[in-house]
Short mmCIF file of C-alpha atoms in Angstrom, two decimals:
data_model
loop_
_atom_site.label_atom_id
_atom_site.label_comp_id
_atom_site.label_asym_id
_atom_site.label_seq_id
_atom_site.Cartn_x
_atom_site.Cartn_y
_atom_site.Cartn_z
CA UNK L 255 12.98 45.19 66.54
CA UNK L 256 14.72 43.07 64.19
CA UNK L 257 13.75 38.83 64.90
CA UNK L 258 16.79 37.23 63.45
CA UNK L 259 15.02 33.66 64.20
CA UNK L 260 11.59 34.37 61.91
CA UNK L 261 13.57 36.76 59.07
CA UNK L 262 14.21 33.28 57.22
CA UNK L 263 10.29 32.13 56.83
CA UNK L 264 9.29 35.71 56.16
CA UNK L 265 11.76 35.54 53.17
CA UNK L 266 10.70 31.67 52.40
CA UNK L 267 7.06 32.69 52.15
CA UNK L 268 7.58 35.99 50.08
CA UNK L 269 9.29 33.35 46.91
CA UNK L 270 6.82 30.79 47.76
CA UNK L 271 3.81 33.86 46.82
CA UNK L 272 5.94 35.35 44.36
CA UNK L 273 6.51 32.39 42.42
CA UNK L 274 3.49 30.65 42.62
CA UNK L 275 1.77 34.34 41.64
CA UNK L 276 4.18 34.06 38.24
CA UNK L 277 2.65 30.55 37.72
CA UNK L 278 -0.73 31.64 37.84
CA UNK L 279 0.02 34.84 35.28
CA UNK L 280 2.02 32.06 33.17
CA UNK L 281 -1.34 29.96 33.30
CA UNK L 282 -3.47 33.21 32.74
CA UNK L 283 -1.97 34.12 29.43
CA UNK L 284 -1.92 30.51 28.34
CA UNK L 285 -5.44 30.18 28.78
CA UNK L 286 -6.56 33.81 27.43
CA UNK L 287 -4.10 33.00 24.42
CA UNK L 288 -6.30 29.19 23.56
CA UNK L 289 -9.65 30.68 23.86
CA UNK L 290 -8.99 34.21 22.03
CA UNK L 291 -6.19 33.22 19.49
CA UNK L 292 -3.95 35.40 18.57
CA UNK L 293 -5.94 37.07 15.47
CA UNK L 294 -3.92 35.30 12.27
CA UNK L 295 -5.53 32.06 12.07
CA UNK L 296 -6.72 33.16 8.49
CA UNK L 297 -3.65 34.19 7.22
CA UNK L 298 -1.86 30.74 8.39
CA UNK L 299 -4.48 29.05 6.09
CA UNK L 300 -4.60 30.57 3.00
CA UNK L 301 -7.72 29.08 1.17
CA UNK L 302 -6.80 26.63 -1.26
CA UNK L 303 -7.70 27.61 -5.20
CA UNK L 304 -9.64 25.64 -7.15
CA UNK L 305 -7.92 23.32 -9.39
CA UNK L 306 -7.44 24.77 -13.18
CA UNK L 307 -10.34 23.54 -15.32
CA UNK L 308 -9.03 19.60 -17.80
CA UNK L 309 -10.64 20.81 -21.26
CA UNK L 310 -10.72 18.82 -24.29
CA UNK L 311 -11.08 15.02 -24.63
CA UNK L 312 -10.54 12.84 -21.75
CA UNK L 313 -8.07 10.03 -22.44
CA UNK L 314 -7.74 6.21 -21.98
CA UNK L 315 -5.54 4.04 -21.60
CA UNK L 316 -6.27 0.64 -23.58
CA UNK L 317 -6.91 -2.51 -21.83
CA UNK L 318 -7.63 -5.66 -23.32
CA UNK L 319 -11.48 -5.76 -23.71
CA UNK L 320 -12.49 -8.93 -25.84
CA UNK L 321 -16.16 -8.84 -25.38
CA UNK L 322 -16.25 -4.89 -25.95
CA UNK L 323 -18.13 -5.46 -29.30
CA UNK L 324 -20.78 -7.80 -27.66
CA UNK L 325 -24.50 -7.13 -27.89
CA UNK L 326 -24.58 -6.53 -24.29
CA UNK L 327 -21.81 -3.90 -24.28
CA UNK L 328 -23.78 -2.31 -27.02
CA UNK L 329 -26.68 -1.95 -25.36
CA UNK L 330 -25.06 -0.59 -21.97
CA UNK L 331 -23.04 2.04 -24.04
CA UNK L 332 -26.05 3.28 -25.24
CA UNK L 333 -28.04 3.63 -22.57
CA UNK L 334 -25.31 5.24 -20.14
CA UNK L 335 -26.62 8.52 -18.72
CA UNK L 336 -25.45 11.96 -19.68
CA UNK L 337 -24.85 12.52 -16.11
CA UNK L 338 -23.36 11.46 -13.09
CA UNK L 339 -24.21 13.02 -9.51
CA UNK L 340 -21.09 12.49 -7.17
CA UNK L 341 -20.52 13.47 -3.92
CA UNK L 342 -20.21 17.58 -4.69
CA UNK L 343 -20.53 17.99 -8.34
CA UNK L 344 -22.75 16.31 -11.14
CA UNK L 345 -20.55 14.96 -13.59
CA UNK L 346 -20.89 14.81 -17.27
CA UNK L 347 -20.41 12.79 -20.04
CA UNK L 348 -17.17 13.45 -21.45
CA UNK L 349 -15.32 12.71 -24.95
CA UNK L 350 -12.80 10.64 -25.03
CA UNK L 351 -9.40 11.35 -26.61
CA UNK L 352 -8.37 9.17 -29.95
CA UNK L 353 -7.75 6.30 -30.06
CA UNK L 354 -10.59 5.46 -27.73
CA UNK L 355 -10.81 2.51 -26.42
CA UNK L 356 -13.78 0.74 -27.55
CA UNK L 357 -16.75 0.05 -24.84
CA UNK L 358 -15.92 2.75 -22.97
CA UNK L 359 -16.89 6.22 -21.71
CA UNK L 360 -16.04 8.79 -19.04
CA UNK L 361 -18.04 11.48 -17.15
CA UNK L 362 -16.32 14.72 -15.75
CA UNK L 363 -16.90 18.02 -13.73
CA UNK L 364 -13.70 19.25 -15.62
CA UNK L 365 -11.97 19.74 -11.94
CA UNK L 366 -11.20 16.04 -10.50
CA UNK L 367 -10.17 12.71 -12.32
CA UNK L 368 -13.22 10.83 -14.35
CA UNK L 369 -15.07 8.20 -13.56
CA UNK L 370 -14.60 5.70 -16.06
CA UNK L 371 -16.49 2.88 -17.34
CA UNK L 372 -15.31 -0.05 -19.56
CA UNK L 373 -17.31 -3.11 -21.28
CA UNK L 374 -15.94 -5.88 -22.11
CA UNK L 375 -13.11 -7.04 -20.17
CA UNK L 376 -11.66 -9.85 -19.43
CA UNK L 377 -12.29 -11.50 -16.02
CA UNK L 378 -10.69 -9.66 -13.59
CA UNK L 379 -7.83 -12.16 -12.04
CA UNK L 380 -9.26 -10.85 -8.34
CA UNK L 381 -12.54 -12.52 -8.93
CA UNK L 382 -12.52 -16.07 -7.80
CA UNK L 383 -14.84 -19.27 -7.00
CA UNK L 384 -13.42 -18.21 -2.90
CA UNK L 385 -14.07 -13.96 -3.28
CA UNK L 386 -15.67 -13.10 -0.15
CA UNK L 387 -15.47 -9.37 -0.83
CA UNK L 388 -18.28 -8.89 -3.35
CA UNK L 389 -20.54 -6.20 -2.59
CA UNK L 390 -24.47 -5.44 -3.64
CA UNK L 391 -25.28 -2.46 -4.94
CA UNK L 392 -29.13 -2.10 -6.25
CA UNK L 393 -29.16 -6.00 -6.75
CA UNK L 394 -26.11 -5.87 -8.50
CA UNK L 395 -22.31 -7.79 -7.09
CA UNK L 396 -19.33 -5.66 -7.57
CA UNK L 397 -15.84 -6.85 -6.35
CA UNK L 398 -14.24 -3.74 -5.34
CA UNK L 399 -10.38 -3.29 -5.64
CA UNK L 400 -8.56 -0.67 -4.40
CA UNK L 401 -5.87 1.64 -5.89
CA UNK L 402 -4.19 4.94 -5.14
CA UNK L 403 -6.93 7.63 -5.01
CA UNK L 404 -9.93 5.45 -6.34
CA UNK L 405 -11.56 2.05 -6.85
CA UNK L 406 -11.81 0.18 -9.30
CA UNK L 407 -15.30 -2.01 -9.50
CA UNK L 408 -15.72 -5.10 -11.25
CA UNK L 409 -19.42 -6.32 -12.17
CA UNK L 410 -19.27 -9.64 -10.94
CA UNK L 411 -22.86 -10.97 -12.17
CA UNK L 412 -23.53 -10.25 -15.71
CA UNK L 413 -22.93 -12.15 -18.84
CA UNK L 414 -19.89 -9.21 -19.39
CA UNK L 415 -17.18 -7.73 -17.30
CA UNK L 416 -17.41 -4.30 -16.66
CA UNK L 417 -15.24 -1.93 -14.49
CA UNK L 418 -16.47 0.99 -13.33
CA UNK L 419 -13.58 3.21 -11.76
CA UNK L 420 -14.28 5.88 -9.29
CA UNK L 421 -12.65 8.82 -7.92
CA UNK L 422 -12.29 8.98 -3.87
CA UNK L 423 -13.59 12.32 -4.16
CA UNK L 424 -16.63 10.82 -6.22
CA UNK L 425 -18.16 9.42 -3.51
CA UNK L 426 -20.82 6.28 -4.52
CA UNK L 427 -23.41 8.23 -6.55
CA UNK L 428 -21.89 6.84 -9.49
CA UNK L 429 -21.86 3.83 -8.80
CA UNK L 430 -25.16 3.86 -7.61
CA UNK L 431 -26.24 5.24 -10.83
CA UNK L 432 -24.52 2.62 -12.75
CA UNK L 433 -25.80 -0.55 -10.49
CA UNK L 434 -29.38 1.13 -11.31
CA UNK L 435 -28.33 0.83 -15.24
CA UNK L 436 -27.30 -2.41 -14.83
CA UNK L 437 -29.89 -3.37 -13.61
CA UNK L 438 -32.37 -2.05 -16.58
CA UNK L 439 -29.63 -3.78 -19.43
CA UNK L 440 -28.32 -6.47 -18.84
CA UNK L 441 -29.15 -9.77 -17.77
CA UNK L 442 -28.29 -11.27 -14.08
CA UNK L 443 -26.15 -14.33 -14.63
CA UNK L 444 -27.60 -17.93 -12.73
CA UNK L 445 -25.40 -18.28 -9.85
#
């Protein structure tokens, strides 16, 4: 018959298997939801386009360059290669929008900024006697300086300043490239 002292942990023990049997389904789905998905994870990331192809001349802003019509800028301009190869594209020489600045050229894939080289600066006001931050590339110093979305690199040991600005994007092909240049065209300065 009916046990009104053991009715209570009957009950007590039916919630405790009911509820913890709702935690485990709770768990379940959780679990099969992570490791299946739920089917749509391409349509909440559309694939990004390409960006729209930059056509015609590339330009530049001026910047004083008072050694830009030096014998050694001449002989780097002319040497520069038609190409670039950067991280995912090879870039190309590009023309440069009038007025151009003089001592100065820019490559391109036509989809990201340029990388842009200039001859003839002035001394940039980050290179000092105290610089610790100069870097070698191919036998070459460079003091790197950062901005928003590229750096800008300043040759550090030749008898002219050049910069050599490079896309984040660009990886250090180019400036591989141009160190190797360098190299080849101009003279090391005594330290």
């Amino acid at each position: 018959m009916f046990d009104p002292c053991c009715s209570g942990d009957v009950d007590r023990t039916r919630v405790v298997i009911a509820a913890g049997l709702a935690v485990v389904l709770i768990v379940g789905v959780i679990i099969v939801s992570l490791v299946f998905g739920s089917g749509n994870d391409q349509a909440a990331q559309p694939e990004t386009p390409p960006a729209p192809l930059r056509t015609g001349p590339v330009p530049l802003v001026p910047v004083p360059a008072p050694a830009a019509a030096s014998a050694d800028c001449a002989t780097l301009i002319q040497q520069v290669p038609a190409t670039l190869q950067a991280d995912k594209a090879v870039l190309t020489k590009a023309a440069l929008a009038e007025p151009a600045p003089p001592a100065s050229v820019a490559w391109t894939d036509q989809r990201s900024d340029p990388v842009v080289l200039r001859c003839g600066l002035e001394k940039p006001a980050e290179l000092t006697p105290t610089t610790q931050n100069l870097r070698a590339i191919d036998g070459v110093s460079w003091l790197p300086v950062e901005g928003p979305g590229s750096t800008t690199w300043y040759l550090a040991d030749r008898p002219v300043y050049v910069a050599l600005t490079i896309p984040a994007a660009a990886g250090t092909g180019p400036l591989q490239d141009i160190s190797t240049l360098v190299t080849k065209t101009l003279p090391k300065e005594p330290s």
